[in-house]
Coordinates of C-alpha atoms in Angstrom, one line a residue:
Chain L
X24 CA 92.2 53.4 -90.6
X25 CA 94.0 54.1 -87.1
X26 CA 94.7 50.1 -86.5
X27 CA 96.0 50.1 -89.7
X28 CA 98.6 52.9 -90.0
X29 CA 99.8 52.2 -86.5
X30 CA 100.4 48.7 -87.1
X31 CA 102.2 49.8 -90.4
X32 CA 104.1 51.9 -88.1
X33 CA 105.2 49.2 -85.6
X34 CA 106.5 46.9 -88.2
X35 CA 108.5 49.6 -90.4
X36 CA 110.0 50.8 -87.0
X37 CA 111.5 46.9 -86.5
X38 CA 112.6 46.2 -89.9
X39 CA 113.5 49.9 -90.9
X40 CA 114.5 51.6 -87.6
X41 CA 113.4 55.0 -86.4
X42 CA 115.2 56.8 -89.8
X43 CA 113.2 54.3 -92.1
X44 CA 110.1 55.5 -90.6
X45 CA 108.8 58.3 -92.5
X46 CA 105.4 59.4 -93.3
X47 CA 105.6 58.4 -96.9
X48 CA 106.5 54.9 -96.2
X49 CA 104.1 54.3 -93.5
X50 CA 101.2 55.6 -95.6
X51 CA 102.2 53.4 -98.9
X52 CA 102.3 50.0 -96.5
X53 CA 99.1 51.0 -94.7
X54 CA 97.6 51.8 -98.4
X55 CA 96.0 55.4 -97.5
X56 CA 96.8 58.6 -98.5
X57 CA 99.7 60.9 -96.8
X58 CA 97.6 63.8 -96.2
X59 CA 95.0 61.3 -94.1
X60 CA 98.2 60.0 -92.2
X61 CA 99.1 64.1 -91.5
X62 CA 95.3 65.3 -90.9
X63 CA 95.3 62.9 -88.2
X64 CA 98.3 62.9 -86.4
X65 CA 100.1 66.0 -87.2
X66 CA 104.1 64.9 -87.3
X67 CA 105.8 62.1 -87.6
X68 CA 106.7 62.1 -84.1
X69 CA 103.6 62.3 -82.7
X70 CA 102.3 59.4 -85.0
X71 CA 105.0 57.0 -84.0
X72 CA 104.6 58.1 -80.4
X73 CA 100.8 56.3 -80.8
X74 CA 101.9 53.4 -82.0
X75 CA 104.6 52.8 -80.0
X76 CA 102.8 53.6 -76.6
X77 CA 99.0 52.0 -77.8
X78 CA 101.4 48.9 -78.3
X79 CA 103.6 48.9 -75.5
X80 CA 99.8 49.1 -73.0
X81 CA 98.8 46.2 -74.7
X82 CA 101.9 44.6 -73.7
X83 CA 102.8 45.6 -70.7
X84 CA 100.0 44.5 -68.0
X85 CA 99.8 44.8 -64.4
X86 CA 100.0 41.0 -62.6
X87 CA 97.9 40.8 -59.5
X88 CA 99.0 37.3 -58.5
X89 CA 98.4 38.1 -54.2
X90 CA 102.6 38.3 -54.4
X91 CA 104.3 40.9 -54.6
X92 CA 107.9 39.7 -55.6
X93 CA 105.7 38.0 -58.3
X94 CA 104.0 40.5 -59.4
X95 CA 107.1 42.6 -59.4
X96 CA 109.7 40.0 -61.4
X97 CA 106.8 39.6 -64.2
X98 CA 105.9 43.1 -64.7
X99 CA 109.7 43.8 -65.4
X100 CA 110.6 41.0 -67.1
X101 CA 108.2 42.1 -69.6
X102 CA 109.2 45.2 -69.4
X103 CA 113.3 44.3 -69.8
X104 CA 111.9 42.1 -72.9
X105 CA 109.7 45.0 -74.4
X106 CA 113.1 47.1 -73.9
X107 CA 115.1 44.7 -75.9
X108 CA 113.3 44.6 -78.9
X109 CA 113.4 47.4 -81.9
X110 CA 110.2 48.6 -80.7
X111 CA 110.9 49.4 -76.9
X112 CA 114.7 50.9 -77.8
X113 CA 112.4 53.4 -80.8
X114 CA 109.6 54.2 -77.8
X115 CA 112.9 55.4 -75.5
X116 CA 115.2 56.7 -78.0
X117 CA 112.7 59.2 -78.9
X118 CA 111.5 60.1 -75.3
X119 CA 115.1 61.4 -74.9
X120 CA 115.4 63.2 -78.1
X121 CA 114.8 67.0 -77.5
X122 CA 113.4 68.4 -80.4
X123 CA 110.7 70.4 -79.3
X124 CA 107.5 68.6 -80.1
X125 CA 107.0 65.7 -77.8
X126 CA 107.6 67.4 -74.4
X127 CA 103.8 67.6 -73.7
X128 CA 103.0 63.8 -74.6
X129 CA 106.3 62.3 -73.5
X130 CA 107.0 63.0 -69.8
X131 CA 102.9 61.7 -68.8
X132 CA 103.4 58.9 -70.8
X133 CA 106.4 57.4 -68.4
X134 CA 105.3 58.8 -65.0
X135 CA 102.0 57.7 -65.9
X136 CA 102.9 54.2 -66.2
X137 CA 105.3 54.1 -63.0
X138 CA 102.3 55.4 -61.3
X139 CA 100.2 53.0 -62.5
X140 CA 102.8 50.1 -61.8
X141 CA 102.9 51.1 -58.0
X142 CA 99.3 49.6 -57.6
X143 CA 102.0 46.6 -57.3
X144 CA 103.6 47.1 -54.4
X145 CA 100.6 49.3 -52.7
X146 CA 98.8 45.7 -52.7
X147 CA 101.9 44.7 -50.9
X148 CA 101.7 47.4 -48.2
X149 CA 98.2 46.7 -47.9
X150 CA 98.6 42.5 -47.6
X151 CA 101.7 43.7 -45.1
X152 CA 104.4 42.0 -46.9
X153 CA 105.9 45.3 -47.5
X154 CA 106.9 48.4 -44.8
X155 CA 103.8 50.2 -44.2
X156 CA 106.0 53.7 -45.2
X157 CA 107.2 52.1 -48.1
X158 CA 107.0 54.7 -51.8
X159 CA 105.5 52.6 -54.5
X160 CA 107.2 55.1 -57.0
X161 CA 110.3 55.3 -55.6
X162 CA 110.7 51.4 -55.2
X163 CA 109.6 51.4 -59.2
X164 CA 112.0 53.3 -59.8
X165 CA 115.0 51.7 -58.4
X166 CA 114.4 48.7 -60.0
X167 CA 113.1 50.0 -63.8
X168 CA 115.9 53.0 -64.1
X169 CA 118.8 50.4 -64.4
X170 CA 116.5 48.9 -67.1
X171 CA 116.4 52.8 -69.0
X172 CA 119.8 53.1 -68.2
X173 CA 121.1 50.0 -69.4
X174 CA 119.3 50.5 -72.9
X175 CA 120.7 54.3 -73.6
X176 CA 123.6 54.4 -72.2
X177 CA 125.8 51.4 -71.2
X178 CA 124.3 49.0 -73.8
X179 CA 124.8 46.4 -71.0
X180 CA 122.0 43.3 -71.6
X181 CA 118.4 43.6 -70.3
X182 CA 118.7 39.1 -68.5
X183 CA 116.5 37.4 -66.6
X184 CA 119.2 37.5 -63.5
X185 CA 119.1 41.5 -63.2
X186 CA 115.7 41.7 -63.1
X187 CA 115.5 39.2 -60.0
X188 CA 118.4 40.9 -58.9
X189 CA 117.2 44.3 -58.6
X190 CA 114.0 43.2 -57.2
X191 CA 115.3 41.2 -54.7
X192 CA 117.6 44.0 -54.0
X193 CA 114.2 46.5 -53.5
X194 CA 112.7 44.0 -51.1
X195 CA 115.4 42.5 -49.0
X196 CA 117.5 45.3 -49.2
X197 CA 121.8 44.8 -49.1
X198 CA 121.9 44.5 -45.0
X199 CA 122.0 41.2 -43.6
X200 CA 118.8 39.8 -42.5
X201 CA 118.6 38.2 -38.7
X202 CA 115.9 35.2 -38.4
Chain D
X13 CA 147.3 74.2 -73.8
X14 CA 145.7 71.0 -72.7
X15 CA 143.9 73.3 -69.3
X16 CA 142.9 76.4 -71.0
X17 CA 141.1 74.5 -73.8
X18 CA 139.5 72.4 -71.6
X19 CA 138.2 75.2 -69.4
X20 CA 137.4 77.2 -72.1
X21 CA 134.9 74.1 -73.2
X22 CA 133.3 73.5 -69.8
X23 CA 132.4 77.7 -69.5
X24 CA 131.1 77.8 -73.0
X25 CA 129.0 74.2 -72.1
X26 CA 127.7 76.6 -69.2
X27 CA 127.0 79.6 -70.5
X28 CA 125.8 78.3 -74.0
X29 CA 125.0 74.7 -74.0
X30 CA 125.9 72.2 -75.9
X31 CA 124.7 73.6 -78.9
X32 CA 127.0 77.0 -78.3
X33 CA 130.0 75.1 -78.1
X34 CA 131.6 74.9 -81.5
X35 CA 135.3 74.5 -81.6
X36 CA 135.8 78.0 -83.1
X37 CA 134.2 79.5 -80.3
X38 CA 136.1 77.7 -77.9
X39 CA 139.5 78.4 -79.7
X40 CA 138.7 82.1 -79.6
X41 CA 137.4 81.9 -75.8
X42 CA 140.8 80.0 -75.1
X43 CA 143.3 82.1 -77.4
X44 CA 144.7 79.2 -79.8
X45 CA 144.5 78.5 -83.2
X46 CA 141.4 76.2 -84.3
X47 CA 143.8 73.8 -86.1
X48 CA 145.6 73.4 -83.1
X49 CA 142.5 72.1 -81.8
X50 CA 141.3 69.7 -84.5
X51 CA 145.0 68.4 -84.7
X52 CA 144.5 67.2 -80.6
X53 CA 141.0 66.3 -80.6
X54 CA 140.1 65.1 -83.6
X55 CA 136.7 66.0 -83.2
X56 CA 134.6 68.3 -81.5
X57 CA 132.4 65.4 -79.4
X58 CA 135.8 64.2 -78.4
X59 CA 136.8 67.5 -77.3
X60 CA 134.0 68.1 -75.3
X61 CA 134.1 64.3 -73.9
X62 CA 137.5 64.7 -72.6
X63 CA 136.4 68.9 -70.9
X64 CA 133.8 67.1 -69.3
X65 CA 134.8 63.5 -68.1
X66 CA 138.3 65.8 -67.1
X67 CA 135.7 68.0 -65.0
X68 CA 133.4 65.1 -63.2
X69 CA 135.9 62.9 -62.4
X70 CA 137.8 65.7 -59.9
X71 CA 134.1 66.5 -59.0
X72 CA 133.1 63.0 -58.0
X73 CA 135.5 61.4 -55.6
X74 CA 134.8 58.0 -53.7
X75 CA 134.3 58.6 -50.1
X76 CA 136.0 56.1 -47.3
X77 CA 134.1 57.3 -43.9
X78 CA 134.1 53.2 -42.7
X79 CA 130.6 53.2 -42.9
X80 CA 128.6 52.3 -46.6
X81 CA 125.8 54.3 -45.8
X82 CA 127.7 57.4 -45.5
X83 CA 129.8 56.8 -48.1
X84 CA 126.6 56.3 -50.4
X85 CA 124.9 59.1 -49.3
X86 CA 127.9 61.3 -50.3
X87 CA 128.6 59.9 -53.3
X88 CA 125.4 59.8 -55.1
X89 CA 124.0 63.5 -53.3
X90 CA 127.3 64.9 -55.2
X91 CA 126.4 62.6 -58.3
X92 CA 122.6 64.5 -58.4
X93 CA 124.4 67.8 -58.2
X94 CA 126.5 67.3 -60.4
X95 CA 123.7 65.5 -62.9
X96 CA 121.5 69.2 -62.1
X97 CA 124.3 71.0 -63.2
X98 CA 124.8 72.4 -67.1
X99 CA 127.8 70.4 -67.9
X100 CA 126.7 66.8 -66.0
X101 CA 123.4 67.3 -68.1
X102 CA 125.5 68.4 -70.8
X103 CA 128.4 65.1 -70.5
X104 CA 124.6 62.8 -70.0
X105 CA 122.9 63.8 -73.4
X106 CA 126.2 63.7 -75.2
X107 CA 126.3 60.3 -73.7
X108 CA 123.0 58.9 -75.4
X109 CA 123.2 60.3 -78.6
X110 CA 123.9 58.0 -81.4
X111 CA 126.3 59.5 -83.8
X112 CA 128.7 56.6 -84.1
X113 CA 132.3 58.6 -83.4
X114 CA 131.7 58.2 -79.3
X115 CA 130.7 54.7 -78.7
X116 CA 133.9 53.7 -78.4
X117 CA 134.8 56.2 -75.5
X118 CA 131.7 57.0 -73.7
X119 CA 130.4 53.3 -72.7
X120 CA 133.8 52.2 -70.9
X121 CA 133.4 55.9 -69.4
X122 CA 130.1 54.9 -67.3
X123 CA 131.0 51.9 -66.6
X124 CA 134.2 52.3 -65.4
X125 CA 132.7 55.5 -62.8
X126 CA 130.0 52.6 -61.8
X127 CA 132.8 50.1 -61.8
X128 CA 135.2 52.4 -59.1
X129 CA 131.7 53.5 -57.1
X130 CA 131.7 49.6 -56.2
X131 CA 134.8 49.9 -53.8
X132 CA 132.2 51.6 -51.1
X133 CA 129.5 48.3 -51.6
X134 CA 133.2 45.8 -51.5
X135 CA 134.3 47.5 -48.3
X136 CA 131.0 47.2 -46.5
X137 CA 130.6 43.8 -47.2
X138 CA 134.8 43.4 -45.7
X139 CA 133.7 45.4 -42.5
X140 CA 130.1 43.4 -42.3
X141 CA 127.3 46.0 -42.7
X142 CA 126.1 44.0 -45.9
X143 CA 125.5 40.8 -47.1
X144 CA 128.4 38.6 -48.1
X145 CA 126.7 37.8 -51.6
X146 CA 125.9 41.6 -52.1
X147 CA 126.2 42.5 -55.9
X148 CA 128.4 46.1 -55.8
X149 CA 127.6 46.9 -59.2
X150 CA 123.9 46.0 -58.8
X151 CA 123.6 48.0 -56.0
X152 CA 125.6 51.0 -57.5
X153 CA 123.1 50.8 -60.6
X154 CA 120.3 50.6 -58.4
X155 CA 120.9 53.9 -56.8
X156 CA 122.5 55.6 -60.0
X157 CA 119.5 54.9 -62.7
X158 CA 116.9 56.8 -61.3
X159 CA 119.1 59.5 -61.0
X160 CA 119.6 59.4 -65.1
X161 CA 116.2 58.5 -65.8
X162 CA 115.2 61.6 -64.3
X163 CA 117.6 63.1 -66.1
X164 CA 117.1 61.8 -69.5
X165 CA 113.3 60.6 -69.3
X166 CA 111.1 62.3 -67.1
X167 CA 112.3 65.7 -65.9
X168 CA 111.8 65.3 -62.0
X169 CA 113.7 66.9 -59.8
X170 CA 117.3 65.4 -58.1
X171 CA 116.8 66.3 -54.3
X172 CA 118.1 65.2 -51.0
X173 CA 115.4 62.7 -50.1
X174 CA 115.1 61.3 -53.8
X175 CA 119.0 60.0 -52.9
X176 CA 118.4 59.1 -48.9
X177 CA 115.2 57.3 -50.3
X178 CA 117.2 54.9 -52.7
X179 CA 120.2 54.4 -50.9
X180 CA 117.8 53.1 -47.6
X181 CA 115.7 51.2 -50.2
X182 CA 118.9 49.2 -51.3
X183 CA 120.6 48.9 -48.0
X184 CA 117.6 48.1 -45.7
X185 CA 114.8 46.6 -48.7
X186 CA 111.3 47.4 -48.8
X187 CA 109.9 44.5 -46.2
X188 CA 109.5 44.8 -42.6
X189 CA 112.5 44.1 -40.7
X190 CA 112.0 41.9 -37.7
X191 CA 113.9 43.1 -34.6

């Protein structure tokens, strides 16, 4: 039953948005009752919160291709192209919404996977192409919070050319290089 | 009018939130007539948009020290206070929420701060420090969206070495420098 309502949950939330997404509707195209859908998962928010995150792991994967600037310009390009579509903007338009129920889950869920992305550039440390005081997290983050950012606030597009930019930024830094 | 009104908003944002700041309570706080209010502003998101932008934009000046580090460091440790403060959290959430009577005004707002912030990137590449092809928006984003990430997403805390961390990270890059 789980694979089921969650995957009626993905696809309502891209043809119906985030309003269209009710209980009722999810449990009519996944063809079980709604009491099952609210024995199991509580709320509405929590039950969208499940799908959107048990699709966006299976989605998003680490790379481990021995390069760092590789493995850093396909992790976020798959991020900046889960971030783009009507799933990715649901997963981060409710992680900002404060309404009181999704505090607990929420915050984990996207420290958890920056910590989980620095395995990235600790390889990198330890194959000495990066600083050996380099912060995984803090590199992660300079390069995915322009992604966030772009999505909720400026509405600026998620291209191929940021993504290199900003992690060529993170690497090579602004200063000029000698040699 | 225009002053009392405004400050009236930006003391009710910080002693009640957002929520707290109706535009009868700030017409009482400020002495005026509530129809004088609606017949400037329009709206109340408007009204509070204008308190606040009004508010940062004396808050966050652009520092010229003639070197881009410093100027950096300034700017964005002033950008995190403000950002921890009750009204910059206040002027951020207003910022993502979808209503559809503030698009128009609050994207060109962001963009344009990010837009002035460049001048401290533009004159370090005049005086040398950076690269010629350095990006000033790119740069100025890569600082800035952590800082609203943590913010908006995950809760964590704006300190001093957060900002030192990202502004080193974009000027200097994360691999060893030779020399």
């Amino acid at each position: 039953m789980r694979g089921a309502v969650l995957a009626a949950v993905v696809e309502l939330l891209a043809r119906e948005g985030l309003a269209g997404t009710t209980v009722a509707a999810v449990a009519r195209s996944a063809g079980v009752h709604e009491t099952s859908v609210y024995r199991r998962w509580k709320t509405r928010e929590n039950l969208i919160l499940d799908a959107l995150t048990s699709q966006l792991d299976a989605a998003l994967p680490i790379p481990d291709t021995g390069r760092v600037r590789e493995d850093l310009l396909r992790f976020f390009t798959t991020l900046a192209q889960l971030l783009g579509t009507a799933q990715g903007q649901a997963l981060l338009r409710l992680s900002v919404e404060r309404d009181g129920t999704l505090d607990d889950r929420r915050l984990p869920y996207w420290s958890d996977r920056l910590t989980r992305a620095g395995a990235m550039v600790r390889r990198g440390v330890d194959r000495g192409e990066l600083a050996p005081d380099t912060d995984p997290g803090l590199l992660i983050e300079a390069v995915s919070g322009p992604l966030f950012v772009r999505v909720l606030l400026s509405g600026a597009p998620l291209d191929e050319p940021l993504v290199a930019g900003l992690v060529d930024l993170a690497l090579d830094g602004a200063r000029p290089r000698t040699g």
